[in-house]
Short mmCIF file of C-alpha atoms in Angstrom, two decimals:
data_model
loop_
_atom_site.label_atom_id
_atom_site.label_comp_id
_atom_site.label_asym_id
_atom_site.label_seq_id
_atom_site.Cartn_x
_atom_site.Cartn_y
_atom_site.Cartn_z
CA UNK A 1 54.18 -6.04 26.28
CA UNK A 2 51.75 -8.25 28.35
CA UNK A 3 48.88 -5.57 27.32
CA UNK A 4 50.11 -6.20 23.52
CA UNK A 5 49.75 -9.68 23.93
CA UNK A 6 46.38 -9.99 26.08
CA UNK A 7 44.94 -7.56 23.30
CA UNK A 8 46.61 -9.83 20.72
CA UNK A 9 45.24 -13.13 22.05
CA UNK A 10 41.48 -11.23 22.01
CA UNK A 11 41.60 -10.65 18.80
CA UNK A 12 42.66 -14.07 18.02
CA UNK A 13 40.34 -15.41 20.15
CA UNK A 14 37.19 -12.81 18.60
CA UNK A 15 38.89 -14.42 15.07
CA UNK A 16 38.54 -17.90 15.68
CA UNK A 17 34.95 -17.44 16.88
CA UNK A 18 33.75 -15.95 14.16
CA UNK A 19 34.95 -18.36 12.34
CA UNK A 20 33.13 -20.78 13.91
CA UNK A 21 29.67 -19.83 12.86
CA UNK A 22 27.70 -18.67 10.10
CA UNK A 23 24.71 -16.85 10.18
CA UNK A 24 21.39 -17.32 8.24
CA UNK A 25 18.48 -15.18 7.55
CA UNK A 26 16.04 -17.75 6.56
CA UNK A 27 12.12 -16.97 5.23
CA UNK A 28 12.31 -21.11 5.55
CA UNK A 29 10.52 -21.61 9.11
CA UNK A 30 9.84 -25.49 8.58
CA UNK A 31 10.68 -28.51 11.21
CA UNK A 32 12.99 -29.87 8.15
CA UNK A 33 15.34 -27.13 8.06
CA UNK A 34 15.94 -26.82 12.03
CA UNK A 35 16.63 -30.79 11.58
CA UNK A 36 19.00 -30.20 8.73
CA UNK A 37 20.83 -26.76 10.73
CA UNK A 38 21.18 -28.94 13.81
CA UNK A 39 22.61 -31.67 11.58
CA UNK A 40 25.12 -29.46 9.91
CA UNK A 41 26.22 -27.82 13.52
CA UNK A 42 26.99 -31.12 14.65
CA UNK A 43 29.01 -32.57 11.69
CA UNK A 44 30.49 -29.57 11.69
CA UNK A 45 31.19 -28.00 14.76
CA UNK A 46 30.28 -24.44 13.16
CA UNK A 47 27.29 -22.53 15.09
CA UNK A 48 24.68 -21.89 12.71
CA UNK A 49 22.74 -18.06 13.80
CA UNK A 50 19.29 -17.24 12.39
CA UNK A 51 16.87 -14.88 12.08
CA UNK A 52 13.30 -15.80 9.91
CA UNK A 53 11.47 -13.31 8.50
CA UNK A 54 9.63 -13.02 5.38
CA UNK A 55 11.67 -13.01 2.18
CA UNK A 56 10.41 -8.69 1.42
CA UNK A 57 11.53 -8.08 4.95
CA UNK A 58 15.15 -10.14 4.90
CA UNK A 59 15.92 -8.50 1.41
CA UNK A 60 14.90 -5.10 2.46
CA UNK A 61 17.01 -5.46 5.73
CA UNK A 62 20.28 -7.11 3.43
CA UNK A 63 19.93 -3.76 1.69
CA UNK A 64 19.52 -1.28 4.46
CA UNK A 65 22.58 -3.10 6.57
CA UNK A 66 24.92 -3.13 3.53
CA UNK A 67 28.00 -3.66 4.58
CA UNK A 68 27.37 -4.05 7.97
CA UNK A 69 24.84 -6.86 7.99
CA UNK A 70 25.96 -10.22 10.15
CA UNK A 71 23.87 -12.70 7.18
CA UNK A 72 26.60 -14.91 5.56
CA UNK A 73 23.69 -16.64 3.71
CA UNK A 74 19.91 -15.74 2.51
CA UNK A 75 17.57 -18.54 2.18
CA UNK A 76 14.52 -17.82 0.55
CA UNK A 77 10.92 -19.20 -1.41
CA UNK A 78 10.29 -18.02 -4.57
CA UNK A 79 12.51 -16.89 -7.76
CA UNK A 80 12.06 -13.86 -7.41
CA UNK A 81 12.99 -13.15 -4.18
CA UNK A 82 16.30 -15.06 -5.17
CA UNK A 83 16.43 -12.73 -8.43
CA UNK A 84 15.88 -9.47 -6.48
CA UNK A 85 18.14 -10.20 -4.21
CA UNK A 86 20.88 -10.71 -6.99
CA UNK A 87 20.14 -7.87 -8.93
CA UNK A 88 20.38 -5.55 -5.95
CA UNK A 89 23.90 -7.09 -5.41
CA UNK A 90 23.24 -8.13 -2.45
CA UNK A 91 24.74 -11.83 -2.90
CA UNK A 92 28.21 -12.59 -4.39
CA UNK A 93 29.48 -14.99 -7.00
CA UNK A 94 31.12 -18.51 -5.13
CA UNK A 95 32.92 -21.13 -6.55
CA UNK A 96 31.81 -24.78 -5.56
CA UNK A 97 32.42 -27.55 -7.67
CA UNK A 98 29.91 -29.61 -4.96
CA UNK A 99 27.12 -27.39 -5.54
CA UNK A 100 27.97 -27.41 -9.37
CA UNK A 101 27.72 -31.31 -9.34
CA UNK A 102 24.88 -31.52 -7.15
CA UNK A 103 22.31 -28.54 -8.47
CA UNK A 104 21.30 -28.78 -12.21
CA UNK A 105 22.35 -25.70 -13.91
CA UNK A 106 19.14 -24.67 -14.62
CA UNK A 107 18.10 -24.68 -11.00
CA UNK A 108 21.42 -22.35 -9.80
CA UNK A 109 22.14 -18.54 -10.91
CA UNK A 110 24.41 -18.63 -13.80
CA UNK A 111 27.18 -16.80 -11.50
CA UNK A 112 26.62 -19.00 -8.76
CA UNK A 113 24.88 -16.04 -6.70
CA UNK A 114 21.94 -18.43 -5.56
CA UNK A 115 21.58 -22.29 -5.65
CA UNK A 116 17.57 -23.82 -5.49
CA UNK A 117 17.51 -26.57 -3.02
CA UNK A 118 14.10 -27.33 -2.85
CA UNK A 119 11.32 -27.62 -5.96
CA UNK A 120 7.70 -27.01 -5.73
CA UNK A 121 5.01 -28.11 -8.88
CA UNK A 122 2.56 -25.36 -9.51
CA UNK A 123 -0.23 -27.98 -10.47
CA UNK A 124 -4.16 -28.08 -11.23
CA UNK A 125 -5.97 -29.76 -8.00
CA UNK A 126 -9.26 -30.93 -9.53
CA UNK A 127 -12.53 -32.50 -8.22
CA UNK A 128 -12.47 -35.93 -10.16
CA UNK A 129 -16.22 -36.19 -10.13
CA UNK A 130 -16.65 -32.57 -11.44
CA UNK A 131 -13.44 -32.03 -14.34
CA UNK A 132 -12.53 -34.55 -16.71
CA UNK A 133 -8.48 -34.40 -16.53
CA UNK A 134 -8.73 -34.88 -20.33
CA UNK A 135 -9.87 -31.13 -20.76
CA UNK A 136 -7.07 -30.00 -19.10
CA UNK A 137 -4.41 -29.29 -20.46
CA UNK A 138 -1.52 -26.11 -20.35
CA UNK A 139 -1.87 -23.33 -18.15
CA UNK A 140 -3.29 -21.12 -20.79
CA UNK A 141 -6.04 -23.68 -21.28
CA UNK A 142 -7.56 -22.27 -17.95
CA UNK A 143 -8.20 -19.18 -19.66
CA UNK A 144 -11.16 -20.77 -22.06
CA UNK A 145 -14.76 -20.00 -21.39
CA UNK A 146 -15.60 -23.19 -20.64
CA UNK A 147 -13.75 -23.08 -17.16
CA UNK A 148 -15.41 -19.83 -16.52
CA UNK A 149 -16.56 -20.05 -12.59
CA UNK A 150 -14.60 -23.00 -11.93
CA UNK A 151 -11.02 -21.94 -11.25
CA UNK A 152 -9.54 -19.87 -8.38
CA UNK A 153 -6.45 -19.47 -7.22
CA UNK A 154 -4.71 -17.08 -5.09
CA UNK A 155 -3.35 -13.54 -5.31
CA UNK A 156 -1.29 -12.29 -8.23
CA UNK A 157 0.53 -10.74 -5.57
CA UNK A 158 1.57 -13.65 -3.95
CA UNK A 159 5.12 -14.72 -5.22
CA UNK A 160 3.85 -18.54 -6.60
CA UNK A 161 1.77 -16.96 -9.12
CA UNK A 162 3.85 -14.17 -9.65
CA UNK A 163 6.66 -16.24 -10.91
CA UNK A 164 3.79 -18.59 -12.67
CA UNK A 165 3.07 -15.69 -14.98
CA UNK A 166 6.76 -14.60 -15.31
CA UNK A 167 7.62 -17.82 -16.23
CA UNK A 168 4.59 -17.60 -19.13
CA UNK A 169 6.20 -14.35 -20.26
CA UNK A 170 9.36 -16.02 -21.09
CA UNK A 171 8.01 -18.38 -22.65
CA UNK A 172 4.85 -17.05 -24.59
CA UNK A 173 5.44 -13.22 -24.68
CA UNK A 174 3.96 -10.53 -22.97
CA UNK A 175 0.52 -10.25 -25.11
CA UNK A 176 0.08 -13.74 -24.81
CA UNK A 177 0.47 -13.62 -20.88
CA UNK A 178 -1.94 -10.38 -20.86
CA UNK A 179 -4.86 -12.55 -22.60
CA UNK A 180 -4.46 -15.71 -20.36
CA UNK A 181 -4.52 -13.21 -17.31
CA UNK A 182 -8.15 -11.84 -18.72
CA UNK A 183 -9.29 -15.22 -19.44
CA UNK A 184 -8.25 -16.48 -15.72
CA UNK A 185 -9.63 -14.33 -14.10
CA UNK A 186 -13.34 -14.34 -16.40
CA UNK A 187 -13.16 -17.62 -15.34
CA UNK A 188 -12.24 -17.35 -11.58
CA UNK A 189 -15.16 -18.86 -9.34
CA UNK A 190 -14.79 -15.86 -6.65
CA UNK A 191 -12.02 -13.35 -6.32
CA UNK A 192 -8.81 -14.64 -5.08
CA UNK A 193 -8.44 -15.11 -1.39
CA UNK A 194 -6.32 -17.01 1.24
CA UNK A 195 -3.43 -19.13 0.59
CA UNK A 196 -2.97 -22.80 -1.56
CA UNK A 197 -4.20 -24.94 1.11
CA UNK A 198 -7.67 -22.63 1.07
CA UNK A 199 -7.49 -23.01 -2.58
CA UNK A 200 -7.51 -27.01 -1.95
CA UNK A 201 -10.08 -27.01 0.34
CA UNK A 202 -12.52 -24.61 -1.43
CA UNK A 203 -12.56 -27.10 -4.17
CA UNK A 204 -13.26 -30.16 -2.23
CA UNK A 205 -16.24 -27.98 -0.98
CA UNK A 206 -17.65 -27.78 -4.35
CA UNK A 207 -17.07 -24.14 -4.54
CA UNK A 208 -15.18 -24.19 -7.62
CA UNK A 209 -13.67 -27.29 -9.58
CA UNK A 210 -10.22 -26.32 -10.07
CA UNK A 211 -7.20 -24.96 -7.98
CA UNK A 212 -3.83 -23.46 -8.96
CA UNK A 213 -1.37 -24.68 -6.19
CA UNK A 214 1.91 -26.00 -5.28
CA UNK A 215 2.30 -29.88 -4.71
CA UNK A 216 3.92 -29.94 -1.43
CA UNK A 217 0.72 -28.02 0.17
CA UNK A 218 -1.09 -31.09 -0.88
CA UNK A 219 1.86 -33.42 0.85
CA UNK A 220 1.40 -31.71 4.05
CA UNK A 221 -2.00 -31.94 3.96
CA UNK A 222 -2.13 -35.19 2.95
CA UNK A 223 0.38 -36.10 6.02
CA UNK A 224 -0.69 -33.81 8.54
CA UNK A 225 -2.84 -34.47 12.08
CA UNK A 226 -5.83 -32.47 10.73
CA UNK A 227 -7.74 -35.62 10.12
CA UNK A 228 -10.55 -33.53 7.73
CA UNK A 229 -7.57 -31.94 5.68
CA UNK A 230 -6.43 -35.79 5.02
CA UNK A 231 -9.65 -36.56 3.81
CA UNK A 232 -10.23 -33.53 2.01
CA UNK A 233 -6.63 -34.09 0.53
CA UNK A 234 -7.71 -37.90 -0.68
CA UNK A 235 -10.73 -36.50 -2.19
CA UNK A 236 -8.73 -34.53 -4.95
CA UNK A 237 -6.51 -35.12 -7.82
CA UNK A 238 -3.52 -33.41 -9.27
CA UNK A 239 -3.08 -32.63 -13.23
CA UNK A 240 0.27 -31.84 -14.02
CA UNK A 241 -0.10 -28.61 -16.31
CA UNK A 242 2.21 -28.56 -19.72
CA UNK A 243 3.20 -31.61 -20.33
CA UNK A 244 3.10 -31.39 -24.62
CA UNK A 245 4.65 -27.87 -24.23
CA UNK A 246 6.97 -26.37 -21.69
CA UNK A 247 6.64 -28.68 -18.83
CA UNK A 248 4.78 -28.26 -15.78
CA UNK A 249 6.27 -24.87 -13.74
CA UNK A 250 8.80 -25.37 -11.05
CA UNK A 251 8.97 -22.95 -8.55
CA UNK A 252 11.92 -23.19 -5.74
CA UNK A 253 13.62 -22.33 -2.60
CA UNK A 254 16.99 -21.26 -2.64
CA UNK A 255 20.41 -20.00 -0.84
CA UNK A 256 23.06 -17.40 -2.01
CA UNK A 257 26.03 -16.12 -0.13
CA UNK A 258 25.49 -12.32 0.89
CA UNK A 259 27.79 -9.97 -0.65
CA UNK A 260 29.34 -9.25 2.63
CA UNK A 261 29.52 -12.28 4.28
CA UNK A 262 32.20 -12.51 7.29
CA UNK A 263 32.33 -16.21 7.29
CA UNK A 264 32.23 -16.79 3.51
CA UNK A 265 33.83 -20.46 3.98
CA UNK A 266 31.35 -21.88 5.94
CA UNK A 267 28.67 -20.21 4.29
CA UNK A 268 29.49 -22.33 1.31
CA UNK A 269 29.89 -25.18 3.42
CA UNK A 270 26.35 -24.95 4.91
CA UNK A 271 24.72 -24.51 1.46
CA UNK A 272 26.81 -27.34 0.31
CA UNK A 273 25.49 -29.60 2.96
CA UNK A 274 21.66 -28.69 2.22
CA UNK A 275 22.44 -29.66 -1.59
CA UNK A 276 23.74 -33.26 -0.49
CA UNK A 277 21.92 -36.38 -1.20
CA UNK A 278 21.31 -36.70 2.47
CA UNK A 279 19.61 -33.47 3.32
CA UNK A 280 17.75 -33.45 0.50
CA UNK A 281 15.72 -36.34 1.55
CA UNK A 282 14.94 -34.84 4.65
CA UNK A 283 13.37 -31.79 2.72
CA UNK A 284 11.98 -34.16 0.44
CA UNK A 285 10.08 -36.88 3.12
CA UNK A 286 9.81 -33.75 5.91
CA UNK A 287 8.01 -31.66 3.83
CA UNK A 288 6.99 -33.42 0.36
CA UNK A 289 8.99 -30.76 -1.48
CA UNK A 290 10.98 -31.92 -5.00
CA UNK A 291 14.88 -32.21 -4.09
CA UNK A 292 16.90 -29.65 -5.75
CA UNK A 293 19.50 -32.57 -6.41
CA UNK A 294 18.66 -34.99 -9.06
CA UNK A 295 19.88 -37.83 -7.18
CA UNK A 296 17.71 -37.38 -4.19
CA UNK A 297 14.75 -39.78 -3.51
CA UNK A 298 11.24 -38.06 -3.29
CA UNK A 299 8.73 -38.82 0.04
CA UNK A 300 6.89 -41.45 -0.70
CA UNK A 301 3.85 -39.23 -1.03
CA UNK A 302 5.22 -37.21 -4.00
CA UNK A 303 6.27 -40.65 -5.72
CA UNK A 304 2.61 -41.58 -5.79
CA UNK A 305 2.11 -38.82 -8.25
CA UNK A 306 3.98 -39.77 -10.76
CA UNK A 307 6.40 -38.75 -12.89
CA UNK A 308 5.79 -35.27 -15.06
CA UNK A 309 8.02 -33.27 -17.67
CA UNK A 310 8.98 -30.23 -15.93
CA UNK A 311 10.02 -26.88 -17.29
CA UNK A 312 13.57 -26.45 -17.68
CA UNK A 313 14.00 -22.61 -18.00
CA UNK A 314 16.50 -21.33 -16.26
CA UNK A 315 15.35 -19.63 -13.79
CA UNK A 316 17.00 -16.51 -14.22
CA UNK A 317 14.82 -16.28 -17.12
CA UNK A 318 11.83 -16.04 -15.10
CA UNK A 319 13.18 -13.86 -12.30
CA UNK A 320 13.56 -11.54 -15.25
CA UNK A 321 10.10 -10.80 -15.48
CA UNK A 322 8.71 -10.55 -12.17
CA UNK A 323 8.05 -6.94 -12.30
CA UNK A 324 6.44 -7.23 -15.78
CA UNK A 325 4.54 -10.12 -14.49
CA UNK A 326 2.67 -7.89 -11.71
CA UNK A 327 2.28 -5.09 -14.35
CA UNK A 328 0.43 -7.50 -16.40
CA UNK A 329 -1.68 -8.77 -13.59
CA UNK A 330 -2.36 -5.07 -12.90
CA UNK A 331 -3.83 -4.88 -16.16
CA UNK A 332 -5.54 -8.01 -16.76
CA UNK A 333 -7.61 -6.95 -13.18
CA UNK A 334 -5.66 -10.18 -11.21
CA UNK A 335 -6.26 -8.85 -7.74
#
């Protein structure tokens, strides 16, 4: 009887543990987010676990653990990643009315199997005394000869751009999206290489005129210790792409439960607490990133840019087309 009960009380004990914790695998590896964990832990009181990895290497390791895997949550960049991840079924449908209230339904799968909590602009950086902004107009202007040598940006591979030209796909069809990617890259000033911020800083060295990037590289660079990258970050303006058509593209980071989460309640409950009003100013002024949650103030950095239409696919829509998005890089020679 005592040996019933000891074993009893153990697995009580192992039960009320568990469900004291939740564990992340996270491709996010900013200060903002070990803030916002530590945050949550200690309003809480539930242990938050994570591993960081990239996003190919945390959805390849969801898969490979199936139903075994310890992740209660995947936080990733990138539609994409979010969209694979779904359509593997490796996240599960949740019912939230918080995160239904606070994310815009166009930012959040429409089975609640992810939620975007973060936004990042994929812009035109521009030398001001090269480019005159009124030339500039949708992302299939940068495709005319008359950019030709003056744009780079980088790899097709790399999931920004990959979503950029999914997200032209849906919207402009797949022979459209096949003649911008020809015209791009006639027009790129070298062939693509490094990551946004090298992009940024290859224009302020006059080595081409005009940069595909994300805003918040800018922000950090803009805010960060590096005092050449601050100047080099002054010296540049942004163009926000789209604005008579579709809207300037919004790229995002996102969460989703994991279809075999083990602490499924507090799994919610973290993701919940990154979508509130609160958190999402400290992944708005922390890393100059657009809040997920409409009511969230921007840094002040990202307020001095204005205010710009912004594409309101759903996402999903875009996700869709990932894989024909690389095939049509493929073709249209975007290395």
């Amino acid at each position: 009887m005592i040996k019933k009960l000891t074993l009893g009380a153990m697995v009580l004990a192992s039960s009320l543990f568990a469900s004291q914790e939740v564990n992340v695998y996270s491709q996010r590896h900013y200060d903002s987010d070990k803030i916002l964990l530590k945050q949550f832990e200690e309003k809480t009181g539930i242990k938050v676990n994570v591993v960081t990895a990239k996003a190919e290497e945390l959805v390849s390791k969801l898969a490979i653990e199936g139903a075994n895997t310890p992740a209660d949550v995947l936080i990733t960049a990138d539609i994409g990643n979010l969209y694979e991840a779904k359509d593997r079924k490796l996240l599960q449908s949740i019912e939230s009315k918080t995160l239904n209230e606070n994310i815009p339904s166009h930012l959040r799968d429409d089975k609640n199997e992810w939620f975007a909590l973060t936004k990042r602009a994929r812009v035109f950086v521009y030398n001001p005394n090269k480019v005159d902004p009124s030339e500039l107009s949708d992302y299939l202007s940068l495709a005319n000869p008359k950019f030709k040598g003056k744009v780079i940006t980088r790899s097709s591979t790399a999931a920004y751009n990959k979503s950029l030209l999914a997200s032209i796909i849906a919207h402009n069809g797949e022979e459209k999206a096949l003649e911008f990617t020809k015209g791009l890259v006639n027009n790129f000033a070298f062939d693509p290489k490094g990551g946004d911020r090298d992009q940024i800083r290859a224009v302020a060295a006059g080595d081409a005129d005009i940069a595909i990037v994300n805003t918040y590289y800018l922000g950090v660079m803009l805010n960060g210790e590096d005092k050449k990258d601050v100047e080099i970050a002054k010296s540049l303006k942004i163009f926000f792409p789209a604005q008579n058509t579709t809207g300037t593209h919004m790229n995002i980071s996102g969460a989703g439960v994991t279809q075999y989460a083990k602490n499924k309640e507090n799994a919610i409950k973290l993701i919940e607490f990154l979508s509130s009003v609160d958190a999402q100013a400290v992944f708005a002024e922390a890393n100059h990133e657009y809040p997920a949650n409409p009511k969230a103030k921007i840094s002040t950095t990202v307020s001095s840019w204005g205010t710009f239409k912004e594409d309101i696919i759903p996402l999903n829509e875009v996700g869709k087309n990932s894989k024909k998005a690389v095939e049509i890089a493929t073709k249209g020679n975007w290395k």
